[in-house]
XYZ file of C-alpha atoms in Angstrom:
566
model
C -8.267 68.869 -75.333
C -8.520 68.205 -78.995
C -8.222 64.766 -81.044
C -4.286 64.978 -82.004
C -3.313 65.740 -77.809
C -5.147 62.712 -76.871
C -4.273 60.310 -79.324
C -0.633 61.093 -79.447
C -0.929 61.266 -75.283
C 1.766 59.231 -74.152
C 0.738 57.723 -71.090
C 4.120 55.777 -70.556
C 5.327 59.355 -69.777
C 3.204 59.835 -66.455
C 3.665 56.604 -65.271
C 7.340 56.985 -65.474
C 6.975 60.343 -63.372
C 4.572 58.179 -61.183
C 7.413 55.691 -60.840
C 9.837 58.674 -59.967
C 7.627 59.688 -56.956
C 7.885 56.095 -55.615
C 10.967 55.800 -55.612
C 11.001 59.255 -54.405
C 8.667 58.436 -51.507
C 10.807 55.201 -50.517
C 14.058 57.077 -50.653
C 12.146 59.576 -48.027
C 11.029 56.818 -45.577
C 14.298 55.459 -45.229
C 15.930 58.914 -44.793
C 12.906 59.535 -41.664
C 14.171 55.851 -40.267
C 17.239 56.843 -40.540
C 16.630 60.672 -38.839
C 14.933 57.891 -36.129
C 17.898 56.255 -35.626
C 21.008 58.065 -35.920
C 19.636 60.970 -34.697
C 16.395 60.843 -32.465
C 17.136 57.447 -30.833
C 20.970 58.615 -29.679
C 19.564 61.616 -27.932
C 17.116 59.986 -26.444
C 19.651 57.501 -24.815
C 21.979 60.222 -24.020
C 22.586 62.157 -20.973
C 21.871 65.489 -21.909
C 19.675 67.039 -19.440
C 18.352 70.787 -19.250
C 16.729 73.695 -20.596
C 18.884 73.235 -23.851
C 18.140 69.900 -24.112
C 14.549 70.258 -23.517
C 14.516 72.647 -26.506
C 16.214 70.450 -28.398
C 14.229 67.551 -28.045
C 10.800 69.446 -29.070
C 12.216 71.132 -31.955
C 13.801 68.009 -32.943
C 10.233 65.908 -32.038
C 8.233 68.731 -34.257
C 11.105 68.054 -37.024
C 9.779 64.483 -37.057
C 6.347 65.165 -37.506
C 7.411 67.433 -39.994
C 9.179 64.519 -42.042
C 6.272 62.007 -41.313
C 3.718 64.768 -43.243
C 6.390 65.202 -46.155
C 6.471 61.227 -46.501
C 2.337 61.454 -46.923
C 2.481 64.428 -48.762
C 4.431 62.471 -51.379
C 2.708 59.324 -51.508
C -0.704 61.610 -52.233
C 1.513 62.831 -55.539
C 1.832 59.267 -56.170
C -1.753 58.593 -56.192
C -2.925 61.538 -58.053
C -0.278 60.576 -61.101
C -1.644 56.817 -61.183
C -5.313 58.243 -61.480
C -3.841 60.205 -64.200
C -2.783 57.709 -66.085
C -5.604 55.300 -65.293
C -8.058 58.195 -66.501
C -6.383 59.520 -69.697
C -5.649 55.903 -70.779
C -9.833 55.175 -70.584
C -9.624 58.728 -72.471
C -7.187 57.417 -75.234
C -8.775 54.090 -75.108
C -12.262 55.409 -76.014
C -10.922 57.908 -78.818
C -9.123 55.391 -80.763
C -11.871 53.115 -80.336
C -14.381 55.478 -82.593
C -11.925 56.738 -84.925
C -10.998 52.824 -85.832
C -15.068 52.314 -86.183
C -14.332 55.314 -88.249
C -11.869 54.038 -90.680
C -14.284 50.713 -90.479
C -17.173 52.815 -92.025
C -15.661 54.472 -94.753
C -15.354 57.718 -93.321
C -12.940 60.060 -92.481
C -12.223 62.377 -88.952
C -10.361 65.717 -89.508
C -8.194 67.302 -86.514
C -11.657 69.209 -85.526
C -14.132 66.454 -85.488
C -15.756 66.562 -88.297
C -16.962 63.779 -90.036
C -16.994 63.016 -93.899
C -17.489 60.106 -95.784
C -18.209 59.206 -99.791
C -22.450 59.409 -100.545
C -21.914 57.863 -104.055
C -23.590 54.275 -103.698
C -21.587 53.884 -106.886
C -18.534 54.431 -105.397
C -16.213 51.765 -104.418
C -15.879 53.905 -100.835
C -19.908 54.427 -100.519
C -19.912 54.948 -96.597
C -23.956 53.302 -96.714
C -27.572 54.668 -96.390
C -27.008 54.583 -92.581
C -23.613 56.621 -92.574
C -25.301 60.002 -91.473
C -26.907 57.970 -88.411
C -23.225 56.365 -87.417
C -21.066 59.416 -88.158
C -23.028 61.226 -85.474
C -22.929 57.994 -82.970
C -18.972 58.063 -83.862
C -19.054 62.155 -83.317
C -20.258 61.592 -80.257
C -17.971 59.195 -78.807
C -15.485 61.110 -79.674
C -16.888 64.354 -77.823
C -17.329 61.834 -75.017
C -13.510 60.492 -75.260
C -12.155 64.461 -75.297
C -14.518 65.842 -72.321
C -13.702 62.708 -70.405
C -10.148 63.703 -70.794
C -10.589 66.940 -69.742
C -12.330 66.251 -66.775
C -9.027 64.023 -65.822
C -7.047 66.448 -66.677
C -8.848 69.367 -64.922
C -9.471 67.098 -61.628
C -5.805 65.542 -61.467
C -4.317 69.573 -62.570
C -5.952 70.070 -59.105
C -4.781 67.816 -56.793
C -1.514 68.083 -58.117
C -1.456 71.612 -57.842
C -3.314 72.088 -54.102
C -0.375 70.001 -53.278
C 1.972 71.825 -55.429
C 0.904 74.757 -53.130
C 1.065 72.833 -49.906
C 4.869 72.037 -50.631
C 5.857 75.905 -51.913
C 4.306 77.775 -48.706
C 4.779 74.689 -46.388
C 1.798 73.956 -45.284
C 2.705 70.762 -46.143
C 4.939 69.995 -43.563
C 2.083 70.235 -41.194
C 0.584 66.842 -39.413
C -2.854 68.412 -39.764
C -2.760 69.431 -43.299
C -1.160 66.131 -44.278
C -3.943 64.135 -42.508
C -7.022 65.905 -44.057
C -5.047 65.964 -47.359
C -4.849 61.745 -46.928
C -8.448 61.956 -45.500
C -9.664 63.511 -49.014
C -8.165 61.355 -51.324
C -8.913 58.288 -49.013
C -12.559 59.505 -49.706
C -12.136 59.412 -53.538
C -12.499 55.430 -53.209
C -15.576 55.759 -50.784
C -18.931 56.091 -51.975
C -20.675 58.591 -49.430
C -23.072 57.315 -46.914
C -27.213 57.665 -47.952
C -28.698 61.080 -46.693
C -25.931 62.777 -47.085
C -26.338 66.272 -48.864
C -26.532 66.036 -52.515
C -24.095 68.613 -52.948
C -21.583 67.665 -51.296
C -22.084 64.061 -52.821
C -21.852 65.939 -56.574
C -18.613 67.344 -55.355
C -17.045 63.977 -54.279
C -18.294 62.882 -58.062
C -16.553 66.224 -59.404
C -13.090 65.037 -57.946
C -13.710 61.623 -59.077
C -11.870 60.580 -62.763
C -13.983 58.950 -65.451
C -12.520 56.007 -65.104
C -12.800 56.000 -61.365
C -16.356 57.068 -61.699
C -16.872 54.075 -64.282
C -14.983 51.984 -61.276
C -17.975 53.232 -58.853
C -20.908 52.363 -61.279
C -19.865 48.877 -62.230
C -18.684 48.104 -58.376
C -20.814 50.194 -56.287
C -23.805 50.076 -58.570
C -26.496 49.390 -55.472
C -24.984 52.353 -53.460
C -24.345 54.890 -56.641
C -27.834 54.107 -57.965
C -29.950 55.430 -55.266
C -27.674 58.213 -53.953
C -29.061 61.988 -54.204
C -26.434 64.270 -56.072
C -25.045 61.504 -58.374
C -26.080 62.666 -62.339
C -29.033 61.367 -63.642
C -26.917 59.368 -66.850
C -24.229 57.854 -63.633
C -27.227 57.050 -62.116
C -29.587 55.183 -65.139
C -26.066 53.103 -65.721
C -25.897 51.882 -62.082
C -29.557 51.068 -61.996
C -29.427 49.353 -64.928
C -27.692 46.982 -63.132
C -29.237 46.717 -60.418
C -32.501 46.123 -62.897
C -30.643 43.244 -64.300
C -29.376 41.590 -61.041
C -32.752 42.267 -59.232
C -34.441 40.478 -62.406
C -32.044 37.858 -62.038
C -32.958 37.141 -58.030
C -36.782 37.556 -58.910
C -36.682 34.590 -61.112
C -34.181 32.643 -58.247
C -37.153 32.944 -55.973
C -39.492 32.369 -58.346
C -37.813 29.158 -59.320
C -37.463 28.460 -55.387
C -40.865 27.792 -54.741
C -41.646 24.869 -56.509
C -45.207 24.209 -57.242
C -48.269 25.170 -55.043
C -49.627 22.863 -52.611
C -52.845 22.210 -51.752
C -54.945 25.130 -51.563
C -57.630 22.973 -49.177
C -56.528 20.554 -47.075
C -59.822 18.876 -47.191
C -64.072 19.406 -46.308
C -65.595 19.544 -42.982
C -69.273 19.608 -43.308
C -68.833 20.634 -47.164
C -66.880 23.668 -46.293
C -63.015 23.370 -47.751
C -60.658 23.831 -44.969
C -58.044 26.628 -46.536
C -54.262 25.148 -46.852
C -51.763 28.305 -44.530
C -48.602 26.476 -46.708
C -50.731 27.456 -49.756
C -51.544 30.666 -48.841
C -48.340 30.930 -47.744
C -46.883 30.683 -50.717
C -49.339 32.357 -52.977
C -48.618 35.518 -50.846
C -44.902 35.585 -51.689
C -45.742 33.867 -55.590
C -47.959 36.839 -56.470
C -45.615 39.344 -54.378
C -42.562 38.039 -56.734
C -44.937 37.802 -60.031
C -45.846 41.595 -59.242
C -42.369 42.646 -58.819
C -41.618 41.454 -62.144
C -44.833 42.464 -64.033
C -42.695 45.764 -62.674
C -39.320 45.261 -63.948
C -40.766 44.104 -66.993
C -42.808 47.390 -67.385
C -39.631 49.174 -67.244
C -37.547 46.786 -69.624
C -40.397 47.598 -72.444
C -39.942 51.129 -71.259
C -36.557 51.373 -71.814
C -35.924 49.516 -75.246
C -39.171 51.465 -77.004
C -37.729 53.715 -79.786
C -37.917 57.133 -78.949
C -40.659 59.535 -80.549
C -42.424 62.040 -79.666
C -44.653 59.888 -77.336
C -41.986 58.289 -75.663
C -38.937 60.522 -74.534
C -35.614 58.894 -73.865
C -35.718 57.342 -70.574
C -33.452 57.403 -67.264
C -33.687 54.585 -64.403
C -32.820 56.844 -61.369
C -33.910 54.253 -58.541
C -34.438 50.736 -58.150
C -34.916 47.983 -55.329
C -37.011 45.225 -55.440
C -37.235 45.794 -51.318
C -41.082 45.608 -49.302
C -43.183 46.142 -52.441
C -40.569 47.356 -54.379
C -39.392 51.091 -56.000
C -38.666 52.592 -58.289
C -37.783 56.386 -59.798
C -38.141 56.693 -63.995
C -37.237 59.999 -65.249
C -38.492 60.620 -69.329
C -36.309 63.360 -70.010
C -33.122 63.429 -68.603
C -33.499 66.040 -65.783
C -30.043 67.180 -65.796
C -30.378 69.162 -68.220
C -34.542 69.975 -68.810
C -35.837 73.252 -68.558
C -38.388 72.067 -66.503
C -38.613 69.117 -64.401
C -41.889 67.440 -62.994
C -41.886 64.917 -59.958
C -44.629 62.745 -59.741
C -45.858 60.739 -56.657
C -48.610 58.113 -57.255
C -50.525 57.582 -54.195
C -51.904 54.513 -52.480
C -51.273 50.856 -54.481
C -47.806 52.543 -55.720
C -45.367 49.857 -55.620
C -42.731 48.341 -58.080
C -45.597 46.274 -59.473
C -47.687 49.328 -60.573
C -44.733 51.109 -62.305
C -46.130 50.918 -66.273
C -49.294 52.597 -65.568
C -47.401 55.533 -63.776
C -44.367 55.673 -66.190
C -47.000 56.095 -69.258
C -49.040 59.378 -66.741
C -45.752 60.561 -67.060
C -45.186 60.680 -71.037
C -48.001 62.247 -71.483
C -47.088 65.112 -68.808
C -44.214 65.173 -71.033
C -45.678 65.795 -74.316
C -48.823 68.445 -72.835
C -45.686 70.578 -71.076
C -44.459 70.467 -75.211
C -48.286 71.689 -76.071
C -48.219 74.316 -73.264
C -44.444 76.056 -74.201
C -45.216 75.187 -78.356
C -41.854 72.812 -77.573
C -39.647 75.461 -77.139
C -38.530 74.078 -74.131
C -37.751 70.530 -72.473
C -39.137 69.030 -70.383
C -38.528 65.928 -67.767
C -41.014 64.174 -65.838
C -40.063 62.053 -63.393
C -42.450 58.897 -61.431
C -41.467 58.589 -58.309
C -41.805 55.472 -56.288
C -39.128 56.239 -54.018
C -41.261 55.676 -50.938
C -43.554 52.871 -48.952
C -47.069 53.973 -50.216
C -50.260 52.504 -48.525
C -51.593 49.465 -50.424
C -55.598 49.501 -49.404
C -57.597 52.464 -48.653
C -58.669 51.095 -45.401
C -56.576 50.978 -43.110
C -53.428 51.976 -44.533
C -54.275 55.013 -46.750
C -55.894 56.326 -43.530
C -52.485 56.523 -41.844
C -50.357 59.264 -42.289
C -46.901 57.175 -40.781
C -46.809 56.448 -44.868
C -46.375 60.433 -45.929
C -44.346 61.110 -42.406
C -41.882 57.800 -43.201
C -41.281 59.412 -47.109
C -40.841 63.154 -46.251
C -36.772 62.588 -45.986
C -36.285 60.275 -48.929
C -38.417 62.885 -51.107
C -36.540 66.095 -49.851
C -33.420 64.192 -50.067
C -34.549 63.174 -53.684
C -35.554 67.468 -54.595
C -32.204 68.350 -53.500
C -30.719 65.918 -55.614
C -32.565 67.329 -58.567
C -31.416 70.861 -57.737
C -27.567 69.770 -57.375
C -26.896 67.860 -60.618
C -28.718 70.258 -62.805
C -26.699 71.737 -64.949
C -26.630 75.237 -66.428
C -29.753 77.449 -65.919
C -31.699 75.743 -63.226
C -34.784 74.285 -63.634
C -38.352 75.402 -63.229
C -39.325 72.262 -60.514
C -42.697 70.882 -60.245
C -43.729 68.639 -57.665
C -46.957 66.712 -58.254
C -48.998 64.343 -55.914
C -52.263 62.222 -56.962
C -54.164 60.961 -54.352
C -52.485 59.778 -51.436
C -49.243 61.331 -53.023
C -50.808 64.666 -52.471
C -50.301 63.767 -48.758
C -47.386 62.602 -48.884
C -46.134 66.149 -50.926
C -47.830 68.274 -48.495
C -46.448 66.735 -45.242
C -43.079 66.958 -46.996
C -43.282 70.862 -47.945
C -44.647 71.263 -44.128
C -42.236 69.387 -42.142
C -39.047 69.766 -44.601
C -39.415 71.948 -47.082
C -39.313 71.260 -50.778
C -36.889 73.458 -53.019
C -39.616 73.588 -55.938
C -41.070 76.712 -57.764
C -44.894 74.865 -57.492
C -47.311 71.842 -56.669
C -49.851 70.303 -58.129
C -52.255 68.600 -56.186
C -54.669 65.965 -57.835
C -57.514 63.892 -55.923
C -56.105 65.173 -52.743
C -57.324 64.003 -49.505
C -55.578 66.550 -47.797
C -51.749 67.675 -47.357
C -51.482 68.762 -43.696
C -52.186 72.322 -43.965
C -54.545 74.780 -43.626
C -53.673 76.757 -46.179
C -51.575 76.853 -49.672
C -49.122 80.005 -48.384
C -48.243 76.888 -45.689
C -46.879 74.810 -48.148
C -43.443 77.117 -48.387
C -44.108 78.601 -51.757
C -46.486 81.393 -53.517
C -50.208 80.129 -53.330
C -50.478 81.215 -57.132
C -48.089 78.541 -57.719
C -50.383 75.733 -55.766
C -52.210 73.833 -58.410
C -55.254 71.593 -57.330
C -57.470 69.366 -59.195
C -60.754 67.236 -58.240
C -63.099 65.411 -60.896
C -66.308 65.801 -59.842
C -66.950 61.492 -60.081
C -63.743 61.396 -57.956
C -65.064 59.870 -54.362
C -62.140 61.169 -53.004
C -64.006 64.467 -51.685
C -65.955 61.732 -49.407
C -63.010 60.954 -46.952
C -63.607 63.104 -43.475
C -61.638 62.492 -40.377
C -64.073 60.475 -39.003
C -63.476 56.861 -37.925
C -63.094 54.878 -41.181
C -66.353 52.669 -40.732
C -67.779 56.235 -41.440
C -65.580 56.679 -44.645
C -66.351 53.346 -45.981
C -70.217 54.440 -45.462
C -69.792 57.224 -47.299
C -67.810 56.026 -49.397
C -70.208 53.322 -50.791
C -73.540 55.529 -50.596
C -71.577 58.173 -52.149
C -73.271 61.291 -50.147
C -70.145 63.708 -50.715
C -70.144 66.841 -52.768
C -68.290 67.979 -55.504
C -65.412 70.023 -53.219
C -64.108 71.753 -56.505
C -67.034 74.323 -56.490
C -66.144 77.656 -54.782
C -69.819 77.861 -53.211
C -69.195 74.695 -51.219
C -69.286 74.615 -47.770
C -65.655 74.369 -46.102
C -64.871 71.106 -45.038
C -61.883 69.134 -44.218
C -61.014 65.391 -45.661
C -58.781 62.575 -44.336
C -55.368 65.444 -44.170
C -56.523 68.375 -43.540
C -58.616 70.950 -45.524
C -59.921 69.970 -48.377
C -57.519 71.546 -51.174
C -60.103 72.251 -53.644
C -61.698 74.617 -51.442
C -61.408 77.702 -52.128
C -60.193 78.762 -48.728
C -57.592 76.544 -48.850
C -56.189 79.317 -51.825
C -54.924 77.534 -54.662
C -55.260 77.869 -58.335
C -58.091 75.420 -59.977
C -57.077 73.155 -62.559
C -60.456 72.316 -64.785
C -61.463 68.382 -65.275
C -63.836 66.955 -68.102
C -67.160 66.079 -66.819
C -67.058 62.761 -65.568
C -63.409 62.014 -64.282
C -62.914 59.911 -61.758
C -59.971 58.789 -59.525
C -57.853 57.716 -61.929
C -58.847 59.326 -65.047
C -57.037 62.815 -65.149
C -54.482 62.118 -67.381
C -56.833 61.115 -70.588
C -55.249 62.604 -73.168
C -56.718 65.755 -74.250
C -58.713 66.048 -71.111
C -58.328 69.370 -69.097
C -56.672 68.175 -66.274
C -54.059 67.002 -68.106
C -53.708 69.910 -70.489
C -53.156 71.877 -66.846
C -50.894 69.954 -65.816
C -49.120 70.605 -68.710
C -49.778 74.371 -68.287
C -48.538 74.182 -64.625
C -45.468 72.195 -65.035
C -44.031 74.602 -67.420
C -45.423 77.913 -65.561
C -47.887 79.046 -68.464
C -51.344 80.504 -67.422
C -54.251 78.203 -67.090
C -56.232 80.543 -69.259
């Protein structure tokens, strides 16, 4: 498709044939009614009896069905043309739109693309000292406009000719083929269920038009924003409303409250006597306050410039549900060479989201260090899952990891289906109770990633790193030796929380400690356990491997993109 094709398009022309097919496809009912009538009806009343007459009747019965199939067959036609039109009018619509902003600016398109425009600030026609910065915005509207025309023309070129085909070898005429024919294009207009498999979900997208996919953000933005195998951009627009409505219902409920009451309701004996309405409401007040402290997090995330620091960013998941989610990409992972999941551990929640999101950026830039940026990369914060919020006695459950493992395979597989090109060198990486939740996943379901890093683990279900489902030399673990999370056996938790606070453990990161197991499972920093040892500062505690320039993080950046340690 090229500039002159779609602005001289004249849609007019396919809604005319679209027009045709209708009156086609009316003109064919009442021919069936009357084959009903005049022809099926009589013999039906008549007294013909017999083998003849037997024969007659089924041939003339499949003849019927036959008719009924042709009749559907037609209106699918129909359909197809309208989404034509529908699509390469949004097409034509969006051309015209940046070559006016064009003409606006000064500059001038040529039948390629290219974009000119007068640099003389003396010159009556001066385009401006931002014209290099808008003729590549316009450019790219324009490359936008054509592609999205192709993919009309390329999606509706199908339809039209599977039932092109169906008509020539008469296939068509079938009941069956008619029905699954309806069935598929009935589907077009339906956004697939959550869980199903991400491929199949990209190929509904595939057959979708632009304009019907533009139809599905803006009116199925809750369902297309959270569904695996929908592209990361379809995705950030969807969420982006759902950002802005769940924003919107924060501050309804906030407003709802009204002010506190009473946090005592008086003294007995000099002792306040606590107020349950005002603790009542506190509970939800700070729940609500937290959930925005989130959204806000990812509003500032989203309108900082970018720059090195701060890649462009994509909202892949959002819900302000329980303690609320969400998934922030930096890097579109679409089309990154390599792309990094990470899954905070226990306290993740909506709430928490800045914190995480800026771990994340600076994966981002160390995977640049690590490959001299010859490569891109995405990292991704996942808080796609119900995380424990206190150590004791929720991050001593494992129902947490079991409950994620299907949203997080269902999230990998996503990842792997809208890539585009080359695919991806995939990292997952888990801190803390995240490591858990990682390792249960890769154990129960299976993760289609090439490695996984494990930081402040306390434990992933497995004996072993060969039991995670990929080579051990590609299982990455990490373990400051200030981190207390090396003091977390199996035993009861009144026996973690001692050790815990007299802090007896051992630094498990040394290969001359004894084996021991943690909260999970063996302790991954073992050395029987078998994975690769990621180096922290002297020092680090639970939360402090991603300082910049600190070891761990330079690993991480190492690992993520697949470069040696040393």
């Amino acid at each position: 498709m090229d500039i002159k094709t779609l602005y001289d398009a004249n849609i007019n022309n396919i809604t005319v044939a679209k027009n045709a097919y209708d009156t086609l496809f009316s003109a064919f009912g009442q021919h069936i009614e009357n084959w009903q009538h005049e022809v099926v009806d009589r013999l039906g009343h008549s007294e013909w009896t017999g083998t003849a007459a037997g024969h007659a009747n089924t041939r003339i019965q499949f003849l019927g069905n036959e008719l009924q199939a042709a009749k559907q067959e037609l209106g699918l036609i129909s359909k197809a043309l309208a989404d034509a039109a529908e699509g390469i009018a949004a097409a034509q619509s969006h051309l015209i739109s940046a070559l006016d902003d064009a003409k606006k600016n000064k500059m001038t398109v040529a039948p390629d693309g290219g974009i000119t425009w007068d640099k003389d600030p003396n010159s009556p026609n001066y385009a401006g000292d931002k014209a290099e910065a808008t003729a590549k915005e316009i450019s790219q509207r324009i490359t936008n406009a054509l592609t999205e025309a192709d993919h009309t023309d390329q999606t509706i070129n199908a339809r039209l000719g599977h039932l092109a085909t169906n008509a020539t070898n008469g296939t068509g005429l079938d009941s069956a083929t008619a029905k699954a024919d309806q069935a598929a294009t009935d589907a077009l207009s339906q956004v697939p269920p959550a869980g199903t498999d991400p491929n199949s979900v990209k190929k509904w997208w595939n057959g979708l038009t632009d304009a019907q996919q533009q139809h599905m953000i803006q009116t199925e933005h809750d369902k297309i924003g959270a569904l695996d195998g929908i592209p990361a951009t379809a995705r950030h627009q969807a969420n982006l409303i759902n950002l802005q409505h769940g924003k919107e219902d924060l501050q309804r409920q906030l407003d709802g409250l009204g002010p506190a009451p009473k946090q005592f309701l008086g003294y007995v004996k000099g002792e306040p006597v606590a107020n349950p309405e005002y603790d009542k409401w506190k509970a939800k007040h700070d729940d609500l306050e937290d959930k925005m402290r989130g959204v806000k997090a990812i509003e500032d995330r989203l309108n900082t410039p970018v720059d090195a620091d701060h890649p462009p960013t994509f909202l892949l998941g959002f819900d302000t549900k329980g303690h609320g989610h969400a998934i922030v990409a930096a890097n579109n992972p679409d089309t990154a060479d390599n792309v990094s999941t990470y899954v905070p551990g226990t306290g993740s929640r909506l709430g928490e989201m800045g914190g995480n999101m800026d771990r994340s950026d600076r994966m981002v830039i160390s995977a640049n260090s690590a490959n001299g940026n010859t490569k891109t990369t995405s990292s991704i914060t996942y808080i796609g899952y119900d995380a424990p919020q206190n150590i004791i006695p929720e991050a001593a459950d494992d129902s947490y990891a079991k409950n994620a493992e299907d949203k997080l395979r269902g999230f990998q597989d996503g990842l792997r289906a809208t890539h585009e090109g080359k695919p991806s060198y995939n990292t997952i990486l888990g801190h803390s109770y995240g490591t858990t939740v990682v390792g249960y996943t890769m154990r129960d379901k299976g993760l289609p990633v090439d490695n996984v890093v494990l930081i402040a683990s306390p434990g992933v279900g497995v004996e072993h790193a060969k039991e995670l489902g990929v080579d051990p030399s590609h299982v990455y673990v990490a373990v400051g030796d200030d981190d207390m999370i090396d003091n977390t056996p199996p035993e009861q938790a009144s026996n973690w929380v001692s050790n815990f606070t007299n802090n007896v453990g051992y630094w498990a990161g040394t290969v001359d400690n004894p084996d021991h197991h943690l909260s999970f499972g063996r302790d991954p920093s073992n050395a029987n356990f078998g994975a690769q040892y990621i180096p922290s500062a002297p020092g680090t505690g639970h939360s402090d491997y991603w300082e910049k320039g600190s070891p761990s993080l330079i690993g991480m950046g190492k690992a993520i993109t697949g470069a040696p340690l040393s």
